[in-house]
PDB file of C-alpha atoms and ligand atoms in Angstrom:
ATOM      1  CA  SER A 505      -0.002   0.000   0.000  1.00 54.00           C
ATOM      2  CA  GLU A 506       0.959   3.640  -0.237  1.00 67.00           C
ATOM      3  CA  GLY A 507       4.023   4.938   1.613  1.00 84.00           C
ATOM      4  CA  ARG A 508       5.281   1.582   2.800  1.00 89.00           C
ATOM      5  CA  ILE A 509       8.725   0.173   2.106  1.00 90.00           C
ATOM      6  CA  LEU A 510       8.972  -3.478   1.189  1.00 92.00           C
ATOM      7  CA  GLU A 511      12.106  -5.546   0.971  1.00 91.00           C
ATOM      8  CA  ILE A 512      11.662  -8.242  -1.634  1.00 92.00           C
ATOM      9  CA  ARG A 513      13.850 -11.303  -2.036  1.00 91.00           C
ATOM     10  CA  ILE A 514      13.515 -13.928  -4.695  1.00 91.00           C
ATOM     11  CA  MET A 515      15.131 -17.325  -4.251  1.00 89.00           C
ATOM     12  CA  GLY A 516      15.407 -19.829  -7.050  1.00 87.00           C
ATOM     13  CA  TYR A 517      15.592 -23.565  -6.413  1.00 83.00           C
ATOM     14  CA  GLY A 518      17.066 -24.531  -9.758  1.00 83.00           C
ATOM     15  CA  THR A 519      13.963 -26.651 -10.339  1.00 85.00           C
ATOM     16  CA  GLY A 520      12.062 -23.898 -12.031  1.00 86.00           C
ATOM     17  CA  GLN A 521      10.439 -23.065  -8.705  1.00 89.00           C
ATOM     18  CA  PHE A 522      10.918 -19.732  -6.971  1.00 90.00           C
ATOM     19  CA  LEU A 523      10.207 -18.439  -3.518  1.00 91.00           C
ATOM     20  CA  LEU A 524       9.343 -14.769  -3.104  1.00 92.00           C
ATOM     21  CA  ILE A 525       9.720 -13.200   0.329  1.00 92.00           C
ATOM     22  CA  ALA A 526       8.383  -9.703   1.000  1.00 92.00           C
ATOM     23  CA  ARG A 527       9.069  -7.983   4.299  1.00 92.00           C
ATOM     24  CA  ASP A 528       7.627  -4.666   5.427  1.00 92.00           C
ATOM     25  CA  ILE A 529      10.622  -2.615   6.597  1.00 90.00           C
ATOM     26  CA  THR A 530       8.840   0.737   6.868  1.00 91.00           C
ATOM     27  CA  ARG A 531       9.225   0.905  10.654  1.00 91.00           C
ATOM     28  CA  VAL A 532      12.882  -0.180  10.549  1.00 90.00           C
ATOM     29  CA  ARG A 533      13.633   2.597   8.077  1.00 89.00           C
ATOM     30  CA  GLN A 534      11.735   5.158  10.138  1.00 91.00           C
ATOM     31  CA  LEU A 535      13.680   4.284  13.281  1.00 91.00           C
ATOM     32  CA  GLU A 536      16.942   4.347  11.368  1.00 87.00           C
ATOM     33  CA  GLY A 537      16.063   7.813  10.055  1.00 88.00           C
ATOM     34  CA  MET A 538      15.234   9.020  13.567  1.00 91.00           C
ATOM     35  CA  ARG A 539      18.536   7.727  14.893  1.00 89.00           C
ATOM     36  CA  LYS A 540      20.447   9.500  12.152  1.00 88.00           C
ATOM     37  CA  ASP A 541      18.623  12.794  12.666  1.00 90.00           C
ATOM     38  CA  PHE A 542      19.114  12.585  16.407  1.00 91.00           C
ATOM     39  CA  VAL A 543      22.847  12.009  16.114  1.00 90.00           C
ATOM     40  CA  ALA A 544      23.212  14.786  13.551  1.00 89.00           C
ATOM     41  CA  ASN A 545      21.221  17.262  15.672  1.00 91.00           C
ATOM     42  CA  VAL A 546      23.005  16.471  18.914  1.00 92.00           C
ATOM     43  CA  SER A 547      26.400  16.768  17.261  1.00 91.00           C
ATOM     44  CA  HIS A 548      25.445  20.054  15.736  1.00 91.00           C
ATOM     45  CA  GLU A 549      24.107  21.433  19.033  1.00 92.00           C
ATOM     46  CA  LEU A 550      27.268  20.413  20.890  1.00 93.00           C
ATOM     47  CA  LYS A 551      29.491  22.505  18.668  1.00 92.00           C
ATOM     48  CA  THR A 552      28.642  25.899  20.131  1.00 92.00           C
ATOM     49  CA  PRO A 553      29.028  25.105  23.842  1.00 93.00           C
ATOM     50  CA  LEU A 554      32.319  23.374  23.053  1.00 94.00           C
ATOM     51  CA  THR A 555      33.632  26.408  21.229  1.00 93.00           C
ATOM     52  CA  VAL A 556      32.695  28.637  24.161  1.00 94.00           C
ATOM     53  CA  LEU A 557      34.384  26.301  26.654  1.00 94.00           C
ATOM     54  CA  GLN A 558      37.531  26.175  24.577  1.00 94.00           C
ATOM     55  CA  GLY A 559      37.620  29.939  24.241  1.00 94.00           C
ATOM     56  CA  TYR A 560      37.411  30.543  27.990  1.00 94.00           C
ATOM     57  CA  LEU A 561      39.907  27.798  28.699  1.00 93.00           C
ATOM     58  CA  GLU A 562      42.436  29.411  26.426  1.00 93.00           C
ATOM     59  CA  MET A 563      41.855  32.742  28.116  1.00 93.00           C
ATOM     60  CA  MET A 564      42.360  31.213  31.569  1.00 92.00           C
ATOM     61  CA  GLN A 565      45.513  29.449  30.447  1.00 91.00           C
ATOM     62  CA  GLY A 566      46.878  32.766  29.308  1.00 90.00           C
ATOM     63  CA  MET A 567      46.215  34.278  32.729  1.00 91.00           C
ATOM     64  CA  ALA A 568      47.400  31.405  34.950  1.00 88.00           C
ATOM     65  CA  GLU A 569      50.373  32.009  37.239  1.00 88.00           C
ATOM     66  CA  PRO A 570      53.405  30.078  35.976  1.00 86.00           C
ATOM     67  CA  GLY A 571      53.907  26.964  38.116  1.00 85.00           C
ATOM     68  CA  SER A 572      50.380  27.027  39.492  1.00 87.00           C
ATOM     69  CA  PRO A 573      48.774  23.582  39.919  1.00 86.00           C
ATOM     70  CA  ASN A 574      45.834  24.805  37.857  1.00 88.00           C
ATOM     71  CA  ILE A 575      47.952  24.681  34.739  1.00 90.00           C
ATOM     72  CA  ARG A 576      48.020  20.886  34.717  1.00 89.00           C
ATOM     73  CA  ALA A 577      44.257  20.744  35.221  1.00 91.00           C
ATOM     74  CA  MET A 578      43.683  23.192  32.417  1.00 92.00           C
ATOM     75  CA  GLU A 579      45.873  21.179  30.060  1.00 91.00           C
ATOM     76  CA  GLN A 580      43.759  18.131  30.824  1.00 91.00           C
ATOM     77  CA  MET A 581      40.593  20.085  30.170  1.00 93.00           C
ATOM     78  CA  GLN A 582      42.022  21.333  26.917  1.00 92.00           C
ATOM     79  CA  GLN A 583      42.918  17.823  25.802  1.00 91.00           C
ATOM     80  CA  GLN A 584      39.498  16.452  26.626  1.00 92.00           C
ATOM     81  CA  THR A 585      37.621  19.277  24.940  1.00 93.00           C
ATOM     82  CA  ASN A 586      39.789  18.758  21.864  1.00 92.00           C
ATOM     83  CA  ARG A 587      38.868  15.083  21.856  1.00 91.00           C
ATOM     84  CA  MET A 588      35.214  15.887  22.211  1.00 92.00           C
ATOM     85  CA  ARG A 589      35.456  18.339  19.372  1.00 93.00           C
ATOM     86  CA  SER A 590      36.974  15.765  17.006  1.00 92.00           C
ATOM     87  CA  MET A 591      34.265  13.297  17.942  1.00 92.00           C
ATOM     88  CA  VAL A 592      31.537  15.827  17.245  1.00 94.00           C
ATOM     89  CA  GLU A 593      33.124  16.698  13.911  1.00 92.00           C
ATOM     90  CA  GLN A 594      33.497  13.029  12.954  1.00 93.00           C
ATOM     91  CA  LEU A 595      29.878  12.309  13.915  1.00 93.00           C
ATOM     92  CA  LEU A 596      28.783  15.092  11.601  1.00 92.00           C
ATOM     93  CA  VAL A 597      30.941  13.720   8.801  1.00 91.00           C
ATOM     94  CA  LEU A 598      29.473  10.259   9.376  1.00 92.00           C
ATOM     95  CA  SER A 599      25.882  11.436   9.231  1.00 89.00           C
ATOM     96  CA  ARG A 600      26.574  13.414   6.078  1.00 88.00           C
ATOM     97  CA  ILE A 601      28.170  10.399   4.402  1.00 90.00           C
ATOM     98  CA  GLU A 602      25.381   8.053   5.524  1.00 86.00           C
ATOM     99  CA  ASP A 603      22.892  10.337   3.839  1.00 81.00           C
ATOM    100  CA  SER A 604      24.683  10.758   0.537  1.00 77.00           C
ATOM    101  CA  ALA A 605      24.149   7.281  -0.877  1.00 72.00           C
ATOM    102  CA  GLU A 606      23.396   8.667  -4.344  1.00 74.00           C
ATOM    103  CA  LEU A 607      26.607   9.011  -6.256  1.00 76.00           C
ATOM    104  CA  ASN A 608      26.774  11.959  -8.586  1.00 77.00           C
ATOM    105  CA  LEU A 609      28.341  10.530 -11.706  1.00 76.00           C
ATOM    106  CA  ASP A 610      29.042  13.966 -13.137  1.00 80.00           C
ATOM    107  CA  ASN A 611      31.927  14.474 -10.724  1.00 90.00           C
ATOM    108  CA  THR A 612      35.284  12.989 -11.489  1.00 93.00           C
ATOM    109  CA  ILE A 613      38.269  12.546  -9.215  1.00 94.00           C
ATOM    110  CA  ASN A 614      41.802  12.898 -10.499  1.00 94.00           C
ATOM    111  CA  MET A 615      43.429  10.014  -8.639  1.00 93.00           C
ATOM    112  CA  ASN A 616      46.959  11.223  -9.216  1.00 93.00           C
ATOM    113  CA  HIS A 617      46.109  14.515  -7.633  1.00 94.00           C
ATOM    114  CA  MET A 618      44.245  12.918  -4.735  1.00 95.00           C
ATOM    115  CA  PHE A 619      47.191  10.619  -4.102  1.00 95.00           C
ATOM    116  CA  GLU A 620      49.549  13.604  -3.899  1.00 96.00           C
ATOM    117  CA  VAL A 621      47.307  15.267  -1.326  1.00 96.00           C
ATOM    118  CA  LEU A 622      47.203  12.061   0.751  1.00 97.00           C
ATOM    119  CA  LYS A 623      50.959  11.785   0.544  1.00 97.00           C
ATOM    120  CA  GLU A 624      51.505  15.298   1.866  1.00 97.00           C
ATOM    121  CA  GLU A 625      49.065  14.672   4.689  1.00 96.00           C
ATOM    122  CA  ALA A 626      50.802  11.404   5.619  1.00 97.00           C
ATOM    123  CA  ASN A 627      54.227  13.042   5.619  1.00 96.00           C
ATOM    124  CA  ALA A 628      52.942  15.747   7.931  1.00 96.00           C
ATOM    125  CA  LEU A 629      51.380  13.183  10.286  1.00 94.00           C
ATOM    126  CA  SER A 630      54.417  10.922  10.423  1.00 94.00           C
ATOM    127  CA  GLN A 631      56.828  13.777  11.180  1.00 94.00           C
ATOM    128  CA  GLY A 632      59.721  11.759   9.831  1.00 94.00           C
ATOM    129  CA  GLU A 633      59.216   9.036  12.460  1.00 96.00           C
ATOM    130  CA  TYR A 634      58.113   6.274  10.054  1.00 97.00           C
ATOM    131  CA  SER A 635      59.402   4.921   6.807  1.00 97.00           C
ATOM    132  CA  LEU A 636      56.643   5.749   4.355  1.00 97.00           C
ATOM    133  CA  SER A 637      56.369   4.551   0.786  1.00 97.00           C
ATOM    134  CA  PHE A 638      53.910   5.649  -1.867  1.00 97.00           C
ATOM    135  CA  ASP A 639      53.248   3.973  -5.151  1.00 96.00           C
ATOM    136  CA  CYS A 640      50.681   5.479  -7.482  1.00 94.00           C
ATOM    137  CA  GLU A 641      50.824   3.246 -10.478  1.00 89.00           C
ATOM    138  CA  ALA A 642      47.713   4.273 -12.296  1.00 80.00           C
ATOM    139  CA  ASP A 643      46.856   7.712 -13.516  1.00 82.00           C
ATOM    140  CA  TYR A 644      43.172   7.924 -14.259  1.00 86.00           C
ATOM    141  CA  HIS A 645      39.955   9.580 -13.184  1.00 92.00           C
ATOM    142  CA  LEU A 646      37.133   8.072 -11.158  1.00 94.00           C
ATOM    143  CA  TYR A 647      33.490   8.952 -10.957  1.00 94.00           C
ATOM    144  CA  GLY A 648      32.747   9.747  -7.354  1.00 94.00           C
ATOM    145  CA  ASN A 649      32.794  12.108  -4.455  1.00 93.00           C
ATOM    146  CA  GLU A 650      36.345  13.308  -3.826  1.00 93.00           C
ATOM    147  CA  ILE A 651      35.785  14.468  -0.238  1.00 92.00           C
ATOM    148  CA  GLU A 652      34.274  11.145   0.766  1.00 93.00           C
ATOM    149  CA  LEU A 653      36.831   8.994  -0.959  1.00 95.00           C
ATOM    150  CA  ARG A 654      39.699  11.064   0.346  1.00 95.00           C
ATOM    151  CA  SER A 655      38.460  10.783   3.917  1.00 95.00           C
ATOM    152  CA  ALA A 656      38.144   7.000   3.469  1.00 97.00           C
ATOM    153  CA  CYS A 657      41.796   6.821   2.381  1.00 97.00           C
ATOM    154  CA  SER A 658      43.116   9.284   4.883  1.00 96.00           C
ATOM    155  CA  ASN A 659      41.457   7.421   7.774  1.00 96.00           C
ATOM    156  CA  LEU A 660      43.265   4.252   6.708  1.00 98.00           C
ATOM    157  CA  ILE A 661      46.583   6.072   6.493  1.00 98.00           C
ATOM    158  CA  SER A 662      46.224   7.859   9.806  1.00 96.00           C
ATOM    159  CA  ASN A 663      45.240   4.580  11.503  1.00 96.00           C
ATOM    160  CA  ALA A 664      48.292   2.861  10.040  1.00 97.00           C
ATOM    161  CA  ILE A 665      50.447   5.587  11.564  1.00 95.00           C
ATOM    162  CA  ARG A 666      48.531   5.622  14.839  1.00 93.00           C
ATOM    163  CA  TYR A 667      48.737   1.854  15.406  1.00 94.00           C
ATOM    164  CA  THR A 668      52.363   1.381  14.384  1.00 94.00           C
ATOM    165  CA  GLU A 669      55.285   1.939  16.724  1.00 93.00           C
ATOM    166  CA  LEU A 670      57.679   4.765  15.877  1.00 94.00           C
ATOM    167  CA  GLY A 671      60.208   3.623  13.299  1.00 96.00           C
ATOM    168  CA  GLY A 672      57.768   1.193  11.636  1.00 97.00           C
ATOM    169  CA  SER A 673      56.938   1.158   7.965  1.00 97.00           C
ATOM    170  CA  ILE A 674      53.805   2.049   6.050  1.00 98.00           C
ATOM    171  CA  ALA A 675      53.184   1.451   2.361  1.00 98.00           C
ATOM    172  CA  VAL A 676      50.389   3.133   0.451  1.00 98.00           C
ATOM    173  CA  SER A 677      49.530   2.177  -3.090  1.00 97.00           C
ATOM    174  CA  TRP A 678      46.995   2.753  -5.825  1.00 96.00           C
ATOM    175  CA  LYS A 679      47.020   0.254  -8.662  1.00 95.00           C
ATOM    176  CA  ARG A 680      45.002  -0.774 -11.645  1.00 93.00           C
ATOM    177  CA  VAL A 681      43.731  -4.349 -11.347  1.00 93.00           C
ATOM    178  CA  ALA A 682      41.306  -6.351 -13.478  1.00 92.00           C
ATOM    179  CA  ALA A 683      38.400  -5.582 -11.147  1.00 94.00           C
ATOM    180  CA  GLY A 684      39.090  -1.821 -11.055  1.00 94.00           C
ATOM    181  CA  GLY A 685      41.326   0.408  -8.924  1.00 95.00           C
ATOM    182  CA  LEU A 686      42.974  -1.084  -5.839  1.00 96.00           C
ATOM    183  CA  PHE A 687      43.921   1.195  -2.953  1.00 97.00           C
ATOM    184  CA  SER A 688      45.868  -0.368  -0.114  1.00 98.00           C
ATOM    185  CA  VAL A 689      47.645   0.614   3.075  1.00 98.00           C
ATOM    186  CA  THR A 690      50.019  -1.860   4.719  1.00 98.00           C
ATOM    187  CA  ASP A 691      51.600  -1.233   8.095  1.00 98.00           C
ATOM    188  CA  SER A 692      54.120  -3.069  10.256  1.00 97.00           C
ATOM    189  CA  GLY A 693      52.126  -2.208  13.353  1.00 94.00           C
ATOM    190  CA  ASP A 694      50.203  -3.817  16.222  1.00 90.00           C
ATOM    191  CA  GLY A 695      48.020  -6.029  14.070  1.00 94.00           C
ATOM    192  CA  ILE A 696      44.507  -7.076  15.092  1.00 95.00           C
ATOM    193  CA  ALA A 697      43.288 -10.372  16.564  1.00 94.00           C
ATOM    194  CA  PRO A 698      40.845 -12.214  14.255  1.00 95.00           C
ATOM    195  CA  GLN A 699      37.841 -11.906  16.571  1.00 95.00           C
ATOM    196  CA  HIS A 700      37.909  -8.105  16.306  1.00 95.00           C
ATOM    197  CA  ILE A 701      38.315  -7.746  12.563  1.00 96.00           C
ATOM    198  CA  GLY A 702      34.639  -8.116  11.652  1.00 95.00           C
ATOM    199  CA  ARG A 703      33.602  -5.403  14.100  1.00 96.00           C
ATOM    200  CA  LEU A 704      36.143  -2.646  13.402  1.00 96.00           C
ATOM    201  CA  THR A 705      33.814  -0.646  11.175  1.00 96.00           C
ATOM    202  CA  GLU A 706      31.131  -0.344  13.872  1.00 95.00           C
ATOM    203  CA  ARG A 707      30.770   3.111  15.374  1.00 92.00           C
ATOM    204  CA  PHE A 708      32.989   3.538  18.444  1.00 91.00           C
ATOM    205  CA  TYR A 709      34.307  -0.024  18.294  1.00 92.00           C
ATOM    206  CA  ARG A 710      37.891  -0.144  19.465  1.00 90.00           C
ATOM    207  CA  VAL A 711      40.091  -3.119  20.132  1.00 90.00           C
ATOM    208  CA  ASP A 712      41.582  -1.918  23.368  1.00 80.00           C
ATOM    209  CA  SER A 713      39.791   1.211  24.468  1.00 67.00           C
ATOM    210  CA  ALA A 714      42.165   2.287  27.219  1.00 66.00           C
ATOM    211  CA  ARG A 715      45.203   2.007  25.013  1.00 65.00           C
ATOM    212  CA  THR A 716      43.689   3.258  21.779  1.00 65.00           C
ATOM    213  CA  ARG A 717      42.119   6.233  23.512  1.00 63.00           C
ATOM    214  CA  GLN A 718      45.597   7.388  24.509  1.00 70.00           C
ATOM    215  CA  ARG A 719      46.530   7.418  20.856  1.00 74.00           C
ATOM    216  CA  GLY A 720      43.870   9.967  20.204  1.00 76.00           C
ATOM    217  CA  GLY A 721      41.367   8.460  17.761  1.00 81.00           C
ATOM    218  CA  THR A 722      37.598   8.887  17.930  1.00 87.00           C
ATOM    219  CA  GLY A 723      36.462   5.330  17.149  1.00 91.00           C
ATOM    220  CA  LEU A 724      34.550   6.640  14.126  1.00 94.00           C
ATOM    221  CA  GLY A 725      37.188   6.582  11.392  1.00 95.00           C
ATOM    222  CA  LEU A 726      36.484   3.130   9.997  1.00 97.00           C
ATOM    223  CA  ALA A 727      32.707   3.618  10.202  1.00 96.00           C
ATOM    224  CA  ILE A 728      33.174   6.681   8.004  1.00 96.00           C
ATOM    225  CA  THR A 729      35.447   4.730   5.666  1.00 97.00           C
ATOM    226  CA  LYS A 730      32.920   1.907   5.355  1.00 97.00           C
ATOM    227  CA  HIS A 731      30.066   4.246   4.404  1.00 95.00           C
ATOM    228  CA  ALA A 732      32.185   6.307   2.032  1.00 95.00           C
ATOM    229  CA  LEU A 733      33.262   3.098   0.273  1.00 96.00           C
ATOM    230  CA  SER A 734      29.772   1.705   0.099  1.00 94.00           C
ATOM    231  CA  ASN A 735      28.738   4.934  -1.649  1.00 93.00           C
ATOM    232  CA  HIS A 736      31.384   4.030  -4.230  1.00 94.00           C
ATOM    233  CA  GLN A 737      30.183   0.447  -4.677  1.00 94.00           C
ATOM    234  CA  SER A 738      33.165  -0.788  -2.725  1.00 96.00           C
ATOM    235  CA  GLU A 739      33.979  -2.621   0.498  1.00 97.00           C
ATOM    236  CA  LEU A 740      36.789  -2.468   3.003  1.00 98.00           C
ATOM    237  CA  MET A 741      39.027  -5.560   3.139  1.00 98.00           C
ATOM    238  CA  ILE A 742      41.137  -6.189   6.217  1.00 98.00           C
ATOM    239  CA  GLU A 743      43.997  -8.637   6.543  1.00 98.00           C
ATOM    240  CA  SER A 744      45.962  -8.619   9.741  1.00 97.00           C
ATOM    241  CA  GLU A 745      48.269 -10.586  11.943  1.00 95.00           C
ATOM    242  CA  LEU A 746      48.789  -9.767  15.583  1.00 93.00           C
ATOM    243  CA  GLY A 747      52.252  -8.355  16.178  1.00 90.00           C
ATOM    244  CA  THR A 748      53.125  -8.311  12.459  1.00 95.00           C
ATOM    245  CA  GLY A 749      50.904  -5.690  10.890  1.00 96.00           C
ATOM    246  CA  SER A 750      47.819  -5.105   8.818  1.00 98.00           C
ATOM    247  CA  THR A 751      46.655  -4.361   5.306  1.00 98.00           C
ATOM    248  CA  PHE A 752      43.500  -2.347   4.735  1.00 98.00           C
ATOM    249  CA  SER A 753      42.389  -2.185   1.123  1.00 98.00           C
ATOM    250  CA  PHE A 754      39.492  -1.705  -1.257  1.00 98.00           C
ATOM    251  CA  VAL A 755      38.731  -1.938  -4.946  1.00 97.00           C
ATOM    252  CA  ILE A 756      36.788   0.752  -6.790  1.00 96.00           C
ATOM    253  CA  PRO A 757      34.951  -1.127  -9.509  1.00 95.00           C
ATOM    254  CA  THR A 758      35.741  -0.652 -13.179  1.00 94.00           C
ATOM    255  CA  ASN A 759      32.380   0.929 -13.923  1.00 93.00           C
ATOM    256  CA  LEU A 760      33.431   3.960 -11.855  1.00 94.00           C
ATOM    257  CA  ILE A 761      36.629   4.448 -13.800  1.00 92.00           C
ATOM    258  CA  GLU A 762      36.288   7.138 -16.412  1.00 85.00           C
ATOM    259  CA  GLY A 763      36.376   5.945 -19.973  1.00 73.00           C
ATOM    260  CA  THR A 764      35.954   2.271 -19.131  1.00 62.00           C
ATOM    261  CA  HIS A 765      32.489   2.162 -17.657  1.00 47.00           C
ATOM    262  CA  GLN A 766      30.704   1.516 -20.900  1.00 46.00           C
ATOM    263  CA  SER A 767      33.271   0.032 -23.158  1.00 43.00           C
ATOM    264  CA  GLN A 768      36.599  -1.697 -22.962  1.00 46.00           C
ATOM    265  CA  LEU A 769      37.733  -3.609 -19.887  1.00 48.00           C
ATOM    266  CA  PRO A 770      41.415  -4.235 -19.218  1.00 49.00           C
ATOM    267  CA  MET A 771      42.727  -7.754 -19.873  1.00 45.00           C
TER     268      MET A 771
HETATM  269  P1  ADP B 112      40.020   5.063  16.040  1.00 72.47           P
HETATM  270  O1  ADP B 112      39.677   6.496  15.993  1.00 72.47           O
HETATM  271  O2  ADP B 112      39.939   4.456  17.409  1.00 72.47           O
HETATM  272  O3  ADP B 112      41.291   4.758  15.332  1.00 72.47           O
HETATM  273  P2  ADP B 112      38.743   3.619  13.873  1.00 72.47           P
HETATM  274  O4  ADP B 112      37.301   3.400  13.573  1.00 72.47           O
HETATM  275  O5  ADP B 112      39.557   4.325  12.861  1.00 72.47           O
HETATM  276  O6  ADP B 112      38.798   4.370  15.262  1.00 72.47           O
HETATM  277  O7  ADP B 112      39.392   2.225  14.178  1.00 72.47           O
HETATM  278  C1  ADP B 112      38.748   1.303  15.080  1.00 72.47           C
HETATM  279  C2  ADP B 112      39.760   0.443  15.812  1.00 72.47           C
HETATM  280  O8  ADP B 112      40.392  -0.442  14.885  1.00 72.47           O
HETATM  281  C3  ADP B 112      40.905   1.216  16.444  1.00 72.47           C
HETATM  282  O9  ADP B 112      40.564   1.715  17.706  1.00 72.47           O
HETATM  283  C4  ADP B 112      41.990   0.167  16.507  1.00 72.47           C
HETATM  284  O10 ADP B 112      41.803  -0.647  17.661  1.00 72.47           O
HETATM  285  C5  ADP B 112      41.722  -0.707  15.287  1.00 72.47           C
HETATM  286  N1  ADP B 112      42.606  -0.372  14.140  1.00 72.47           N
HETATM  287  C6  ADP B 112      42.282   0.432  13.080  1.00 72.47           C
HETATM  288  N2  ADP B 112      43.303   0.499  12.191  1.00 72.47           N
HETATM  289  C7  ADP B 112      44.294  -0.288  12.691  1.00 72.47           C
HETATM  290  C8  ADP B 112      45.619  -0.642  12.233  1.00 72.47           C
HETATM  291  N3  ADP B 112      46.122  -0.178  11.085  1.00 72.47           N
HETATM  292  N4  ADP B 112      46.338  -1.478  13.023  1.00 72.47           N
HETATM  293  C9  ADP B 112      45.840  -1.961  14.179  1.00 72.47           C
HETATM  294  N5  ADP B 112      44.608  -1.668  14.664  1.00 72.47           N
HETATM  295  C10 ADP B 112      43.838  -0.850  13.937  1.00 72.47           C
END
């Protein structure tokens, strides 16, 4: 009937018989929409009070007597408000990306250019403490949303740096493969135990909260990456070994590569 959302699945039995299952998911979608709006509104509303707090804190820090015990407390407050601010910003990014499922195929991304931007960002983050390598093998354009795709990639790179001890190595590459364009980030870092791998892209899921919190993430990076990739018909792949390192990668399908989506496919 009018205004309802049905999920329809058709299963074939190979005997010429089919089973059709229809499920009314109107309520599920409504609740999902309410959750998204709520998160977006709360995040938005938290921005102003946070800015005010940070402003006053800075002022008080400027006025504090050198050596006063308040200085330590104010530094803590500063750190925590900074953390809260990144979380609020990431929540807003996430809700924007969750809502933008329609890909505008009029926009193209120059991958060479995007790769250069990612490289600069990674160099700035690593501050010379890691051995970084970059290999951009393919120079072509993609149909997609540059901001979304770039944040997907830059989350993977900043995680690789965050979860690798100083002096470790990180390799970032972008290659043409038969299925499309392969982006991958390999680190020689902590690695992840198998039981956690399937849950990493959940909001706020962290392997070891006490330890990872110290390293300054928000727990939202991979959720953002997952949604940004799904908007580009792609999925995050994770291979990891505890104590050895991890590879996070994804393939952007051929139909989103400019010039090949209608006609010729590579070998
Ligand atoms: P965070 O802001 O905590 O990094 P993410 O969503 O980006 O949040 O990642 C979720 C969790 O996945 C992290 O807290 C960390 O435990 C784990 N993780 C992500 N990337 C890596 C990596 N390259 N190596 C080891 N663990 C990782």
